[in-house]
Amino acid sequence: QVQLVESGGGVVQPGGSLRLSCAASGFTFSSYGMHWVRQAPGKGLEWVAFIRYDGSNKYYADSVKGRFTISRDNSKNTLYLQMNSLRAEDTAVYYCAKDPTVTTGDDAFDIWGQGTMVTVSS
Amino acid sequence: DIQMTQSPSSLSASVGDRVTITCQASQDISNYLNWYQQKPGKAPKLLIYDASNLETGVPSRFSGSGSGTDFTFTISSLQPEDIATYYCQQYDNLRLTFGGGTKVEIK
């Protein structure tokens, strides 16, 4: 079945780095745009980044621009989020999510992973 | 960025009640509005896309309406399994933002 599985979360000190991965299965990964969305403990949802199906364009929330980099390897059906210069306010569950519209989609999330927790603390 | 004001932040209703949640955009977003359900400890689930279209497999008691700046999400007859937090989400030129959420509880 269609599935997304995140990994790579953990505890990191402020200023540190972490790379999240999201393994996709059950659909043609290379045909869909992919997002990262995060949720701080007890808080609402915040869109983080988007990458087009072919990696040609990437978009970021202002809160992470210049610090986070989204990428994908379509040969490995895997999405990544490289997080640098981490801050306490980046502490959250990070979800990868698939856009529902093939190739051109960039505006919704129809399949979500289970999430991976990132804690930024000294 | 476009701000989404969702209300109420929480509500308590009885099984069988009609439940309505509103979402107001800070500027015109046409019908670029989606609704999600998030149960405790779980990832969100897409319920409604493009303001009024029911996602495949979602029960017909869920519906959405609106355009421009004002949107409404309705559960026509609240069921125990509908206990969750609901979020609206707009998309404007790859600047996606969510409303603050509405926590729905059973009275």
GROMACS .gro file of C-alpha atoms in nm:
model
  229
    1GLN     CA    1   0.000   0.000   0.000
    2VAL     CA    2   0.098   0.365  -0.028
    3GLN     CA    3   0.338   0.442   0.255
    4LEU     CA    4   0.582   0.705   0.375
    5VAL     CA    5   0.829   0.626   0.652
    6GLU     CA    6   1.040   0.900   0.809
    7SER     CA    7   1.366   0.848   0.993
    8GLY     CA    8   1.660   1.047   1.123
    9GLY     CA    9   1.503   1.239   1.408
   10GLY     CA   10   1.671   1.275   1.745
   11VAL     CA   11   1.816   1.516   1.997
   12VAL     CA   12   2.062   1.779   1.872
   13GLN     CA   13   2.223   2.082   2.032
   14PRO     CA   14   2.137   2.436   1.919
   15GLY     CA   15   2.343   2.522   1.613
   16GLY     CA   16   2.372   2.158   1.515
   17SER     CA   17   2.260   1.969   1.207
   18LEU     CA   18   2.038   1.673   1.129
   19ARG     CA   19   1.922   1.502   0.810
   20LEU     CA   20   1.577   1.351   0.789
   21SER     CA   21   1.482   1.085   0.537
   22CYS     CA   22   1.144   0.974   0.408
   23ALA     CA   23   1.118   0.640   0.228
   24ALA     CA   24   0.825   0.611  -0.012
   25SER     CA   25   0.654   0.297  -0.138
   26GLY     CA   26   0.334   0.192  -0.310
   27PHE     CA   27   0.323   0.474  -0.564
   28THR     CA   28   0.533   0.625  -0.843
   29PHE     CA   29   0.745   0.852  -0.624
   30SER     CA   30   0.910   1.027  -0.918
   31SER     CA   31   0.572   1.159  -1.039
   32TYR     CA   32   0.468   1.356  -0.732
   33GLY     CA   33   0.576   1.668  -0.549
   34MET     CA   34   0.664   1.615  -0.186
   35HIS     CA   35   0.638   1.830   0.126
   36TRP     CA   36   0.775   1.848   0.477
   37VAL     CA   37   0.533   1.967   0.748
   38ARG     CA   38   0.614   2.003   1.116
   39GLN     CA   39   0.422   2.023   1.441
   40ALA     CA   40   0.573   2.159   1.762
   41PRO     CA   41   0.462   1.978   2.080
   42GLY     CA   42   0.101   2.068   2.158
   43LYS     CA   43   0.086   2.314   1.867
   44GLY     CA   44  -0.060   2.334   1.519
   45LEU     CA   45   0.075   2.238   1.179
   46GLU     CA   46   0.339   2.435   0.991
   47TRP     CA   47   0.438   2.375   0.629
   48VAL     CA   48   0.819   2.365   0.598
   49ALA     CA   49   0.924   2.292   0.240
   50PHE     CA   50   0.819   2.153  -0.099
   51ILE     CA   51   1.008   1.996  -0.387
   52ARG     CA   52   0.868   1.933  -0.734
   53TYR     CA   53   0.842   1.579  -0.868
   54ASP     CA   54   1.165   1.610  -1.065
   55GLY     CA   55   1.355   1.821  -0.811
   56SER     CA   56   1.349   2.120  -1.046
   57ASN     CA   57   1.206   2.367  -0.795
   58LYS     CA   58   1.215   2.396  -0.419
   59TYR     CA   59   1.020   2.624  -0.187
   60TYR     CA   60   1.062   2.701   0.182
   61ALA     CA   61   0.880   2.865   0.470
   62ASP     CA   62   1.048   3.189   0.579
   63SER     CA   63   1.118   3.035   0.919
   64VAL     CA   64   1.361   2.781   0.769
   65LYS     CA   65   1.485   2.948   0.450
   66GLY     CA   66   1.863   2.949   0.432
   67ARG     CA   67   1.896   2.683   0.704
   68PHE     CA   68   1.702   2.384   0.568
   69THR     CA   69   1.742   2.212   0.230
   70ILE     CA   70   1.489   1.976   0.077
   71SER     CA   71   1.607   1.720  -0.178
   72ARG     CA   72   1.505   1.388  -0.330
   73ASP     CA   73   1.655   1.082  -0.492
   74ASN     CA   74   1.398   0.938  -0.729
   75SER     CA   75   1.616   0.633  -0.795
   76LYS     CA   76   1.589   0.548  -0.425
   77ASN     CA   77   1.229   0.667  -0.373
   78THR     CA   78   1.353   0.884  -0.090
   79LEU     CA   79   1.292   1.241   0.023
   80TYR     CA   80   1.536   1.430   0.246
   81LEU     CA   81   1.545   1.734   0.470
   82GLN     CA   82   1.888   1.867   0.565
   83MET     CA   83   1.852   2.088   0.872
   84ASN     CA   84   2.141   2.315   0.970
   85SER     CA   85   2.181   2.588   1.234
   86LEU     CA   86   1.904   2.429   1.437
   87ARG     CA   87   1.721   2.635   1.698
   88ALA     CA   88   1.506   2.545   1.996
   89GLU     CA   89   1.201   2.660   1.800
   90ASP     CA   90   1.268   2.390   1.540
   91THR     CA   91   1.172   2.126   1.797
   92ALA     CA   92   0.878   1.939   1.644
   93VAL     CA   93   0.748   1.623   1.487
   94TYR     CA   94   0.845   1.636   1.121
   95TYR     CA   95   0.614   1.473   0.869
   96CYS     CA   96   0.679   1.406   0.505
   97ALA     CA   97   0.369   1.427   0.290
   98LYS     CA   98   0.280   1.353  -0.070
   99ASP     CA   99   0.097   1.597  -0.294
  100PRO     CA  100  -0.218   1.439  -0.443
  101THR     CA  101  -0.180   1.573  -0.800
  102VAL     CA  102   0.062   1.404  -1.037
  103THR     CA  103   0.353   1.620  -1.162
  104THR     CA  104   0.194   1.966  -1.131
  105GLY     CA  105   0.058   1.936  -0.777
  106ASP     CA  106   0.198   2.165  -0.509
  107ASP     CA  107  -0.089   2.255  -0.281
  108ALA     CA  108  -0.213   1.972  -0.057
  109PHE     CA  109  -0.109   1.665   0.139
  110ASP     CA  110  -0.293   1.337   0.080
  111ILE     CA  111  -0.051   1.080   0.221
  112TRP     CA  112   0.148   1.142   0.539
  113GLY     CA  113   0.422   0.954   0.716
  114GLN     CA  114   0.406   0.872   1.086
  115GLY     CA  115   0.644   1.154   1.171
  116THR     CA  116   0.988   1.173   1.330
  117MET     CA  117   1.064   1.380   1.640
  118VAL     CA  118   1.340   1.641   1.635
  119THR     CA  119   1.442   1.793   1.968
  120VAL     CA  120   1.682   2.086   1.976
  121SER     CA  121   1.818   2.124   2.326
  122SER     CA  122   2.142   2.170   2.512
  123ASP     CA  123   0.185   3.562   0.393
  124ILE     CA  124  -0.186   3.489   0.402
  125GLN     CA  125  -0.317   3.437   0.755
  126MET     CA  126  -0.591   3.186   0.830
  127THR     CA  127  -0.820   3.255   1.126
  128GLN     CA  128  -1.003   2.942   1.233
  129SER     CA  129  -1.285   2.935   1.487
  130PRO     CA  130  -1.377   2.816   1.735
  131SER     CA  131  -1.051   2.685   1.879
  132SER     CA  132  -1.247   2.412   2.054
  133LEU     CA  133  -1.603   2.288   2.079
  134SER     CA  134  -1.802   2.025   2.262
  135ALA     CA  135  -2.107   1.868   2.100
  136SER     CA  136  -2.331   1.565   2.140
  137VAL     CA  137  -2.336   1.261   1.915
  138GLY     CA  138  -2.568   1.337   1.625
  139ASP     CA  139  -2.520   1.715   1.644
  140ARG     CA  140  -2.434   1.928   1.346
  141VAL     CA  141  -2.090   2.082   1.391
  142THR     CA  142  -1.962   2.385   1.200
  143ILE     CA  143  -1.609   2.525   1.187
  144THR     CA  144  -1.515   2.844   1.005
  145CYS     CA  145  -1.192   2.960   0.850
  146GLN     CA  146  -1.128   3.315   0.731
  147ALA     CA  147  -0.842   3.413   0.504
  148SER     CA  148  -0.668   3.750   0.530
  149GLN     CA  149  -0.713   3.796   0.155
  150ASP     CA  150  -0.898   3.636  -0.134
  151ILE     CA  151  -0.780   3.279  -0.193
  152SER     CA  152  -1.055   3.176  -0.437
  153ASN     CA  153  -1.125   2.810  -0.351
  154TYR     CA  154  -0.766   2.721  -0.262
  155LEU     CA  155  -0.861   2.572   0.074
  156ASN     CA  156  -0.827   2.221   0.216
  157TRP     CA  157  -0.947   2.063   0.542
  158TYR     CA  158  -0.769   1.799   0.751
  159GLN     CA  159  -0.855   1.581   1.050
  160GLN     CA  160  -0.589   1.490   1.304
  161LYS     CA  161  -0.655   1.233   1.574
  162PRO     CA  162  -0.433   1.230   1.886
  163GLY     CA  163  -0.089   1.087   1.817
  164LYS     CA  164  -0.161   1.041   1.447
  165ALA     CA  165  -0.073   1.216   1.125
  166PRO     CA  166  -0.335   1.444   0.969
  167LYS     CA  167  -0.577   1.311   0.707
  168LEU     CA  168  -0.707   1.504   0.406
  169LEU     CA  169  -1.087   1.532   0.415
  170ILE     CA  170  -1.183   1.815   0.178
  171TYR     CA  171  -0.986   1.971  -0.107
  172ASP     CA  172  -1.050   2.283  -0.315
  173ALA     CA  173  -1.298   2.405  -0.050
  174SER     CA  174  -1.580   2.164  -0.124
  175ASN     CA  175  -1.456   1.839  -0.278
  176LEU     CA  176  -1.474   1.528  -0.063
  177GLU     CA  177  -1.158   1.317  -0.068
  178THR     CA  178  -1.213   0.958  -0.180
  179GLY     CA  179  -1.323   0.732   0.104
  180VAL     CA  180  -1.424   1.014   0.340
  181PRO     CA  181  -1.776   0.978   0.485
  182SER     CA  182  -2.039   1.202   0.332
  183ARG     CA  183  -2.126   1.357   0.671
  184PHE     CA  184  -1.820   1.577   0.616
  185SER     CA  185  -1.859   1.874   0.382
  186GLY     CA  186  -1.700   2.206   0.299
  187SER     CA  187  -1.812   2.528   0.137
  188GLY     CA  188  -1.704   2.882   0.068
  189SER     CA  189  -1.482   3.087  -0.157
  190GLY     CA  190  -1.287   3.410  -0.143
  191THR     CA  191  -1.212   3.474   0.223
  192ASP     CA  192  -1.479   3.282   0.414
  193PHE     CA  193  -1.501   2.905   0.440
  194THR     CA  194  -1.705   2.656   0.638
  195PHE     CA  195  -1.647   2.295   0.735
  196THR     CA  196  -1.944   2.091   0.855
  197ILE     CA  197  -1.999   1.754   1.016
  198SER     CA  198  -2.369   1.688   0.959
  199SER     CA  199  -2.407   1.431   1.237
  200LEU     CA  200  -2.119   1.405   1.483
  201GLN     CA  201  -1.996   1.051   1.551
  202PRO     CA  202  -1.770   0.930   1.835
  203GLU     CA  203  -1.492   0.855   1.587
  204ASP     CA  204  -1.492   1.219   1.475
  205ILE     CA  205  -1.314   1.327   1.794
  206ALA     CA  206  -1.009   1.505   1.658
  207THR     CA  207  -0.855   1.840   1.578
  208TYR     CA  208  -0.950   1.987   1.242
  209TYR     CA  209  -0.731   2.224   1.040
  210CYS     CA  210  -0.794   2.438   0.737
  211GLN     CA  211  -0.503   2.497   0.499
  212GLN     CA  212  -0.467   2.748   0.216
  213TYR     CA  213  -0.231   2.746  -0.077
  214ASP     CA  214  -0.121   3.065  -0.243
  215ASN     CA  215   0.177   3.063  -0.474
  216LEU     CA  216   0.363   2.796  -0.277
  217ARG     CA  217   0.312   2.970   0.053
  218LEU     CA  218   0.102   2.712   0.235
  219THR     CA  219  -0.042   2.804   0.574
  220PHE     CA  220  -0.272   2.633   0.822
  221GLY     CA  221  -0.540   2.764   1.050
  222GLY     CA  222  -0.485   2.727   1.423
  223GLY     CA  223  -0.704   2.420   1.453
  224THR     CA  224  -1.037   2.331   1.614
  225LYS     CA  225  -1.046   2.059   1.877
  226VAL     CA  226  -1.378   1.871   1.866
  227GLU     CA  227  -1.491   1.682   2.174
  228ILE     CA  228  -1.800   1.484   2.266
  229LYS     CA  229  -2.028   1.637   2.528
   0.00000   0.00000   0.00000
